[in-house]
Amino acid sequence: MSEETPGFDEKPEVPADGTPDDAAEPKAAASSKEEAAAPAGDSAAAQSGQETALLAQLDQARTALGERTADLQRLQAEYQNYRRRVERDRIAVKEIAVASLLTELLPTLDDIGRAREHGELVGGFKSVAESLETAAAKMGLQQFGKEGEPFDPTIHEALMHSYAPDVTEDTCVAILQPGYRIGERTIRPARVAVAEPQPGAAPKSEAAEADSPSDPSDKDADAADNG
Protein backbone atom coordinates (compact mmCIF):
# COMPACT_ATOMS: atom_id res chain seq x y z
CA MET A 1 0.00 0.00 0.00
CA SER A 2 1.21 3.48 -0.78
CA GLU A 3 1.21 6.16 1.81
CA GLU A 4 -0.48 9.52 1.29
CA THR A 5 1.71 12.53 1.57
CA PRO A 6 0.63 14.54 4.54
CA GLY A 7 -0.42 18.22 4.04
CA PHE A 8 -1.54 17.89 0.43
CA ASP A 9 -5.18 17.54 -0.56
CA GLU A 10 -6.49 16.65 -3.90
CA LYS A 11 -6.92 19.66 -6.20
CA PRO A 12 -10.37 20.34 -7.52
CA GLU A 13 -11.03 19.64 -11.07
CA VAL A 14 -10.53 22.65 -13.28
CA PRO A 15 -12.32 23.06 -16.61
CA ALA A 16 -10.32 22.74 -19.71
CA ASP A 17 -10.37 26.48 -20.38
CA GLY A 18 -8.92 27.10 -16.96
CA THR A 19 -11.90 29.17 -15.70
CA PRO A 20 -13.45 28.18 -12.44
CA ASP A 21 -17.18 27.40 -12.38
CA ASP A 22 -17.94 30.30 -10.03
CA ALA A 23 -16.42 32.79 -12.50
CA ALA A 24 -18.18 31.23 -15.46
CA GLU A 25 -21.64 31.61 -13.90
CA PRO A 26 -21.62 35.48 -13.77
CA LYS A 27 -20.46 35.61 -17.36
CA ALA A 28 -23.22 33.27 -18.42
CA ALA A 29 -25.80 35.36 -16.57
CA ALA A 30 -24.55 38.58 -18.19
CA SER A 31 -24.62 36.91 -21.58
CA SER A 32 -28.19 35.74 -21.04
CA LYS A 33 -29.24 39.29 -20.00
CA GLU A 34 -27.66 40.77 -23.12
CA GLU A 35 -29.40 38.16 -25.23
CA ALA A 36 -32.71 38.98 -23.50
CA ALA A 37 -32.18 42.73 -23.89
CA ALA A 38 -31.28 42.44 -27.57
CA PRO A 39 -34.58 40.81 -28.64
CA ALA A 40 -36.56 43.34 -26.57
CA GLY A 41 -34.89 46.27 -28.38
CA ASP A 42 -35.40 44.65 -31.74
CA SER A 43 -39.08 44.06 -30.93
CA ALA A 44 -39.62 47.73 -29.97
CA ALA A 45 -37.92 48.92 -33.15
CA ALA A 46 -39.98 46.52 -35.24
CA GLN A 47 -43.18 47.66 -33.55
CA SER A 48 -42.27 51.32 -34.14
CA GLY A 49 -41.57 50.56 -37.79
CA GLN A 50 -44.93 48.82 -38.15
CA GLU A 51 -46.72 51.81 -36.59
CA THR A 52 -44.93 54.19 -38.98
CA ALA A 53 -45.91 52.03 -41.94
CA LEU A 54 -49.53 51.86 -40.75
CA LEU A 55 -49.66 55.65 -40.31
CA ALA A 56 -48.27 56.11 -43.80
CA GLN A 57 -50.88 53.72 -45.19
CA LEU A 58 -53.60 55.56 -43.25
CA ASP A 59 -52.47 58.89 -44.70
CA GLN A 60 -52.52 57.41 -48.18
CA ALA A 61 -56.02 56.02 -47.60
CA ARG A 62 -57.24 59.40 -46.34
CA THR A 63 -55.73 61.16 -49.35
CA ALA A 64 -57.30 58.66 -51.74
CA LEU A 65 -60.65 59.03 -49.95
CA GLY A 66 -60.49 62.83 -50.23
CA GLU A 67 -59.71 62.60 -53.95
CA ARG A 68 -62.53 60.14 -54.58
CA THR A 69 -64.95 62.29 -52.58
CA ALA A 70 -63.96 65.39 -54.59
CA ASP A 71 -64.40 63.43 -57.83
CA LEU A 72 -67.84 62.25 -56.71
CA GLN A 73 -68.91 65.78 -55.74
CA ARG A 74 -67.69 67.13 -59.08
CA LEU A 75 -69.54 64.44 -61.00
CA GLN A 76 -72.69 65.08 -58.99
CA ALA A 77 -72.49 68.82 -59.69
CA GLU A 78 -71.94 68.16 -63.40
CA TYR A 79 -74.92 65.80 -63.43
CA GLN A 80 -77.15 68.37 -61.72
CA ASN A 81 -76.06 71.02 -64.24
CA TYR A 82 -76.75 68.59 -67.07
CA ARG A 83 -80.24 67.87 -65.72
CA ARG A 84 -80.98 71.60 -65.43
CA ARG A 85 -79.77 72.21 -68.99
CA VAL A 86 -81.87 69.34 -70.31
CA GLU A 87 -84.96 70.58 -68.46
CA ARG A 88 -84.37 74.15 -69.66
CA ASP A 89 -83.90 72.99 -73.24
CA ARG A 90 -87.00 70.80 -73.02
CA ILE A 91 -89.10 73.74 -71.83
CA ALA A 92 -87.65 76.00 -74.52
CA VAL A 93 -88.37 73.46 -77.27
CA LYS A 94 -91.91 73.04 -75.97
CA GLU A 95 -92.50 76.80 -75.91
CA ILE A 96 -91.14 77.17 -79.44
CA ALA A 97 -93.38 74.36 -80.70
CA VAL A 98 -96.46 75.82 -78.99
CA ALA A 99 -95.66 79.32 -80.26
CA SER A 100 -95.25 78.03 -83.81
CA LEU A 101 -98.58 76.21 -83.66
CA LEU A 102 -100.46 79.16 -82.20
CA THR A 103 -98.88 81.56 -84.67
CA GLU A 104 -100.41 79.52 -87.47
CA LEU A 105 -103.80 79.79 -85.74
CA LEU A 106 -103.75 83.59 -85.36
CA PRO A 107 -105.42 84.31 -88.75
CA THR A 108 -108.24 81.94 -87.81
CA LEU A 109 -108.62 83.66 -84.43
CA ASP A 110 -108.74 87.02 -86.24
CA ASP A 111 -111.55 85.72 -88.45
CA ILE A 112 -113.42 84.55 -85.38
CA GLY A 113 -113.03 87.97 -83.79
CA ARG A 114 -114.34 89.78 -86.88
CA ALA A 115 -117.27 87.39 -87.12
CA ARG A 116 -118.11 88.09 -83.49
CA GLU A 117 -118.00 91.86 -84.07
CA HIS A 118 -120.40 91.57 -86.99
CA GLY A 119 -122.77 89.23 -85.18
CA GLU A 120 -122.01 86.31 -87.47
CA LEU A 121 -120.74 83.98 -84.74
CA VAL A 122 -123.83 81.79 -84.40
CA GLY A 123 -124.86 78.16 -84.47
CA GLY A 124 -122.32 75.41 -84.86
CA PHE A 125 -119.67 77.85 -86.01
CA LYS A 126 -119.92 79.62 -82.65
CA SER A 127 -119.41 76.37 -80.73
CA VAL A 128 -116.38 75.42 -82.82
CA ALA A 129 -114.90 78.92 -82.50
CA GLU A 130 -115.29 78.99 -78.74
CA SER A 131 -113.75 75.51 -78.43
CA LEU A 132 -110.74 76.68 -80.48
CA GLU A 133 -110.33 79.81 -78.37
CA THR A 134 -110.55 77.74 -75.17
CA ALA A 135 -107.90 75.29 -76.41
CA ALA A 136 -105.59 78.16 -77.38
CA ALA A 137 -106.03 79.74 -73.94
CA LYS A 138 -105.17 76.43 -72.25
CA MET A 139 -101.93 76.37 -74.23
CA GLY A 140 -101.04 79.76 -72.73
CA LEU A 141 -102.18 82.14 -75.47
CA GLN A 142 -103.18 85.55 -74.12
CA GLN A 143 -104.78 88.39 -76.06
CA PHE A 144 -103.89 92.02 -75.33
CA GLY A 145 -104.54 95.49 -76.70
CA LYS A 146 -107.28 97.89 -75.63
CA GLU A 147 -108.44 101.26 -76.84
CA GLY A 148 -107.28 104.17 -74.73
CA GLU A 149 -104.11 102.57 -73.40
CA PRO A 150 -100.76 104.35 -73.89
CA PHE A 151 -98.86 103.39 -77.01
CA ASP A 152 -95.90 101.09 -76.27
CA PRO A 153 -93.68 100.35 -79.28
CA THR A 154 -92.49 97.11 -77.67
CA ILE A 155 -95.97 95.54 -77.79
CA HIS A 156 -97.85 97.78 -80.25
CA GLU A 157 -97.46 98.22 -83.99
CA ALA A 158 -98.82 101.55 -85.26
CA LEU A 159 -100.61 101.17 -88.60
CA MET A 160 -102.40 104.53 -88.51
CA HIS A 161 -101.44 107.88 -87.09
CA SER A 162 -103.44 111.01 -86.25
CA TYR A 163 -103.64 113.97 -83.87
CA ALA A 164 -106.25 114.46 -81.19
CA PRO A 165 -106.83 117.40 -78.86
CA ASP A 166 -108.11 115.23 -76.02
CA VAL A 167 -104.96 113.11 -75.48
CA THR A 168 -101.86 114.08 -73.53
CA GLU A 169 -99.59 111.29 -74.84
CA ASP A 170 -99.41 108.82 -77.70
CA THR A 171 -102.55 106.77 -77.25
CA CYS A 172 -104.05 103.72 -78.95
CA VAL A 173 -107.39 105.02 -80.20
CA ALA A 174 -108.33 101.92 -82.21
CA ILE A 175 -107.28 98.24 -82.12
CA LEU A 176 -107.06 97.00 -85.69
CA GLN A 177 -105.77 93.55 -84.70
CA PRO A 178 -105.29 92.31 -81.13
CA GLY A 179 -101.86 91.25 -79.97
CA TYR A 180 -101.03 87.83 -78.58
CA ARG A 181 -98.43 86.59 -76.13
CA ILE A 182 -97.41 83.37 -74.40
CA GLY A 183 -96.22 84.15 -70.93
CA GLU A 184 -93.75 87.01 -71.32
CA ARG A 185 -93.09 86.23 -74.98
CA THR A 186 -94.96 88.34 -77.55
CA ILE A 187 -95.77 86.32 -80.67
CA ARG A 188 -97.58 89.19 -82.39
CA PRO A 189 -97.80 92.86 -81.41
CA ALA A 190 -101.17 94.58 -81.29
CA ARG A 191 -101.78 96.51 -84.51
CA VAL A 192 -103.30 99.87 -83.58
CA ALA A 193 -104.18 103.37 -84.68
CA VAL A 194 -102.26 105.95 -82.69
CA ALA A 195 -103.24 109.51 -81.86
CA GLU A 196 -100.77 112.13 -80.69
CA PRO A 197 -101.59 115.33 -78.80
CA GLN A 198 -102.60 118.19 -81.10
CA PRO A 199 -99.59 120.46 -81.69
CA GLY A 200 -100.00 123.65 -79.67
CA ALA A 201 -102.97 122.29 -77.74
CA ALA A 202 -103.01 122.99 -74.02
CA PRO A 203 -102.89 119.99 -71.71
CA LYS A 204 -106.17 118.73 -70.33
CA SER A 205 -105.54 120.16 -66.88
CA GLU A 206 -104.89 123.65 -68.22
CA ALA A 207 -107.90 123.48 -70.55
CA ALA A 208 -110.12 122.38 -67.71
CA GLU A 209 -108.95 125.30 -65.58
CA ALA A 210 -109.60 127.70 -68.46
CA ASP A 211 -113.11 126.34 -69.05
CA SER A 212 -114.07 126.25 -65.37
CA PRO A 213 -116.29 129.14 -64.08
CA SER A 214 -114.48 131.93 -62.32
CA ASP A 215 -114.57 132.35 -58.57
CA PRO A 216 -117.75 134.21 -57.33
CA SER A 217 -115.56 136.42 -55.18
CA ASP A 218 -113.83 137.61 -58.34
CA LYS A 219 -117.24 138.49 -59.84
CA ASP A 220 -118.17 140.45 -56.72
CA ALA A 221 -114.90 142.32 -56.86
CA ASP A 222 -115.47 143.20 -60.49
CA ALA A 223 -119.02 144.41 -59.70
CA ALA A 224 -117.72 146.62 -56.89
CA ASP A 225 -115.16 148.18 -59.17
CA ASN A 226 -117.80 148.90 -61.81
CA GLY A 227 -120.13 150.40 -59.20
XYZ file of C-alpha atoms in Angstrom:
227
model
C 0.000 0.000 0.000
C 1.211 3.476 -0.778
C 1.206 6.160 1.808
C -0.475 9.516 1.294
C 1.710 12.530 1.573
C 0.635 14.535 4.537
C -0.420 18.218 4.035
C -1.543 17.895 0.430
C -5.180 17.542 -0.563
C -6.494 16.654 -3.905
C -6.922 19.663 -6.201
C -10.371 20.341 -7.524
C -11.035 19.641 -11.071
C -10.530 22.650 -13.277
C -12.320 23.060 -16.606
C -10.325 22.743 -19.713
C -10.371 26.475 -20.382
C -8.921 27.100 -16.960
C -11.904 29.166 -15.700
C -13.454 28.182 -12.439
C -17.185 27.396 -12.375
C -17.938 30.303 -10.033
C -16.420 32.792 -12.497
C -18.175 31.230 -15.459
C -21.639 31.607 -13.899
C -21.623 35.484 -13.772
C -20.460 35.609 -17.355
C -23.225 33.266 -18.424
C -25.804 35.361 -16.567
C -24.553 38.576 -18.189
C -24.620 36.911 -21.579
C -28.195 35.744 -21.038
C -29.239 39.290 -19.999
C -27.661 40.765 -23.121
C -29.399 38.156 -25.232
C -32.710 38.983 -23.504
C -32.183 42.727 -23.893
C -31.284 42.436 -27.568
C -34.577 40.813 -28.645
C -36.556 43.337 -26.575
C -34.886 46.265 -28.380
C -35.400 44.649 -31.740
C -39.083 44.064 -30.932
C -39.622 47.734 -29.970
C -37.919 48.916 -33.150
C -39.978 46.525 -35.243
C -43.182 47.657 -33.552
C -42.268 51.315 -34.139
C -41.569 50.557 -37.792
C -44.927 48.824 -38.153
C -46.715 51.807 -36.590
C -44.934 54.190 -38.975
C -45.914 52.028 -41.935
C -49.527 51.862 -40.748
C -49.659 55.649 -40.309
C -48.270 56.106 -43.798
C -50.880 53.722 -45.195
C -53.600 55.559 -43.251
C -52.469 58.893 -44.699
C -52.524 57.412 -48.180
C -56.015 56.022 -47.604
C -57.236 59.397 -46.343
C -55.729 61.160 -49.351
C -57.299 58.665 -51.737
C -60.652 59.026 -49.951
C -60.493 62.831 -50.234
C -59.705 62.603 -53.946
C -62.530 60.139 -54.584
C -64.947 62.293 -52.583
C -63.956 65.388 -54.585
C -64.402 63.434 -57.833
C -67.838 62.254 -56.715
C -68.915 65.782 -55.745
C -67.690 67.128 -59.077
C -69.541 64.438 -60.996
C -72.695 65.079 -58.993
C -72.486 68.818 -59.689
C -71.943 68.156 -63.396
C -74.925 65.797 -63.430
C -77.147 68.368 -61.718
C -76.057 71.021 -64.241
C -76.750 68.585 -67.070
C -80.235 67.870 -65.715
C -80.982 71.600 -65.435
C -79.773 72.208 -68.987
C -81.871 69.345 -70.314
C -84.955 70.584 -68.461
C -84.371 74.152 -69.662
C -83.901 72.988 -73.244
C -86.996 70.800 -73.018
C -89.100 73.740 -71.827
C -87.648 76.001 -74.520
C -88.371 73.460 -77.269
C -91.914 73.039 -75.969
C -92.496 76.805 -75.908
C -91.139 77.169 -79.443
C -93.382 74.358 -80.704
C -96.462 75.818 -78.994
C -95.660 79.321 -80.262
C -95.246 78.025 -83.812
C -98.580 76.212 -83.665
C -100.457 79.161 -82.196
C -98.878 81.565 -84.675
C -100.414 79.521 -87.465
C -103.799 79.788 -85.736
C -103.747 83.588 -85.360
C -105.424 84.313 -88.748
C -108.237 81.943 -87.805
C -108.617 83.665 -84.434
C -108.741 87.024 -86.242
C -111.550 85.721 -88.453
C -113.424 84.547 -85.375
C -113.033 87.972 -83.790
C -114.338 89.780 -86.884
C -117.269 87.395 -87.119
C -118.114 88.094 -83.493
C -117.998 91.862 -84.075
C -120.402 91.569 -86.995
C -122.774 89.227 -85.175
C -122.010 86.306 -87.473
C -120.737 83.977 -84.745
C -123.825 81.789 -84.405
C -124.859 78.162 -84.472
C -122.319 75.408 -84.856
C -119.667 77.847 -86.013
C -119.922 79.618 -82.649
C -119.413 76.367 -80.728
C -116.376 75.422 -82.817
C -114.903 78.917 -82.503
C -115.292 78.990 -78.741
C -113.746 75.514 -78.430
C -110.745 76.682 -80.476
C -110.328 79.810 -78.365
C -110.545 77.742 -75.167
C -107.903 75.290 -76.410
C -105.589 78.156 -77.381
C -106.030 79.740 -73.941
C -105.171 76.432 -72.246
C -101.933 76.370 -74.228
C -101.036 79.759 -72.734
C -102.181 82.136 -75.465
C -103.185 85.552 -74.119
C -104.782 88.391 -76.058
C -103.887 92.017 -75.334
C -104.543 95.489 -76.705
C -107.284 97.891 -75.633
C -108.438 101.259 -76.843
C -107.284 104.168 -74.731
C -104.108 102.571 -73.399
C -100.764 104.349 -73.892
C -98.856 103.391 -77.006
C -95.902 101.095 -76.266
C -93.682 100.347 -79.275
C -92.492 97.114 -77.670
C -95.973 95.544 -77.790
C -97.851 97.777 -80.253
C -97.456 98.219 -83.990
C -98.819 101.551 -85.259
C -100.612 101.173 -88.601
C -102.405 104.530 -88.512
C -101.440 107.884 -87.089
C -103.444 111.011 -86.251
C -103.637 113.973 -83.874
C -106.255 114.456 -81.189
C -106.826 117.403 -78.857
C -108.112 115.229 -76.018
C -104.959 113.107 -75.478
C -101.862 114.077 -73.533
C -99.585 111.292 -74.844
C -99.405 108.823 -77.696
C -102.548 106.767 -77.255
C -104.054 103.718 -78.946
C -107.392 105.023 -80.202
C -108.327 101.917 -82.207
C -107.280 98.238 -82.118
C -107.060 97.004 -85.686
C -105.772 93.551 -84.704
C -105.287 92.314 -81.127
C -101.858 91.249 -79.970
C -101.027 87.827 -78.584
C -98.427 86.594 -76.126
C -97.406 83.371 -74.400
C -96.223 84.150 -70.926
C -93.750 87.014 -71.317
C -93.090 86.234 -74.980
C -94.964 88.337 -77.548
C -95.767 86.318 -80.665
C -97.582 89.186 -82.391
C -97.802 92.862 -81.414
C -101.174 94.576 -81.287
C -101.781 96.515 -84.506
C -103.301 99.867 -83.582
C -104.185 103.367 -84.680
C -102.262 105.949 -82.688
C -103.242 109.509 -81.863
C -100.773 112.133 -80.695
C -101.590 115.329 -78.804
C -102.595 118.191 -81.100
C -99.591 120.457 -81.688
C -100.003 123.652 -79.669
C -102.975 122.293 -77.737
C -103.012 122.988 -74.018
C -102.886 119.987 -71.714
C -106.167 118.734 -70.330
C -105.538 120.164 -66.877
C -104.886 123.650 -68.221
C -107.899 123.480 -70.549
C -110.124 122.383 -67.707
C -108.953 125.296 -65.581
C -109.604 127.702 -68.461
C -113.110 126.344 -69.047
C -114.068 126.255 -65.368
C -116.286 129.142 -64.081
C -114.479 131.927 -62.318
C -114.570 132.348 -58.570
C -117.751 134.212 -57.328
C -115.556 136.416 -55.179
C -113.829 137.609 -58.342
C -117.236 138.486 -59.843
C -118.172 140.448 -56.716
C -114.899 142.317 -56.864
C -115.474 143.202 -60.491
C -119.019 144.410 -59.702
C -117.719 146.623 -56.887
C -115.162 148.181 -59.174
C -117.800 148.898 -61.809
C -120.128 150.398 -59.203
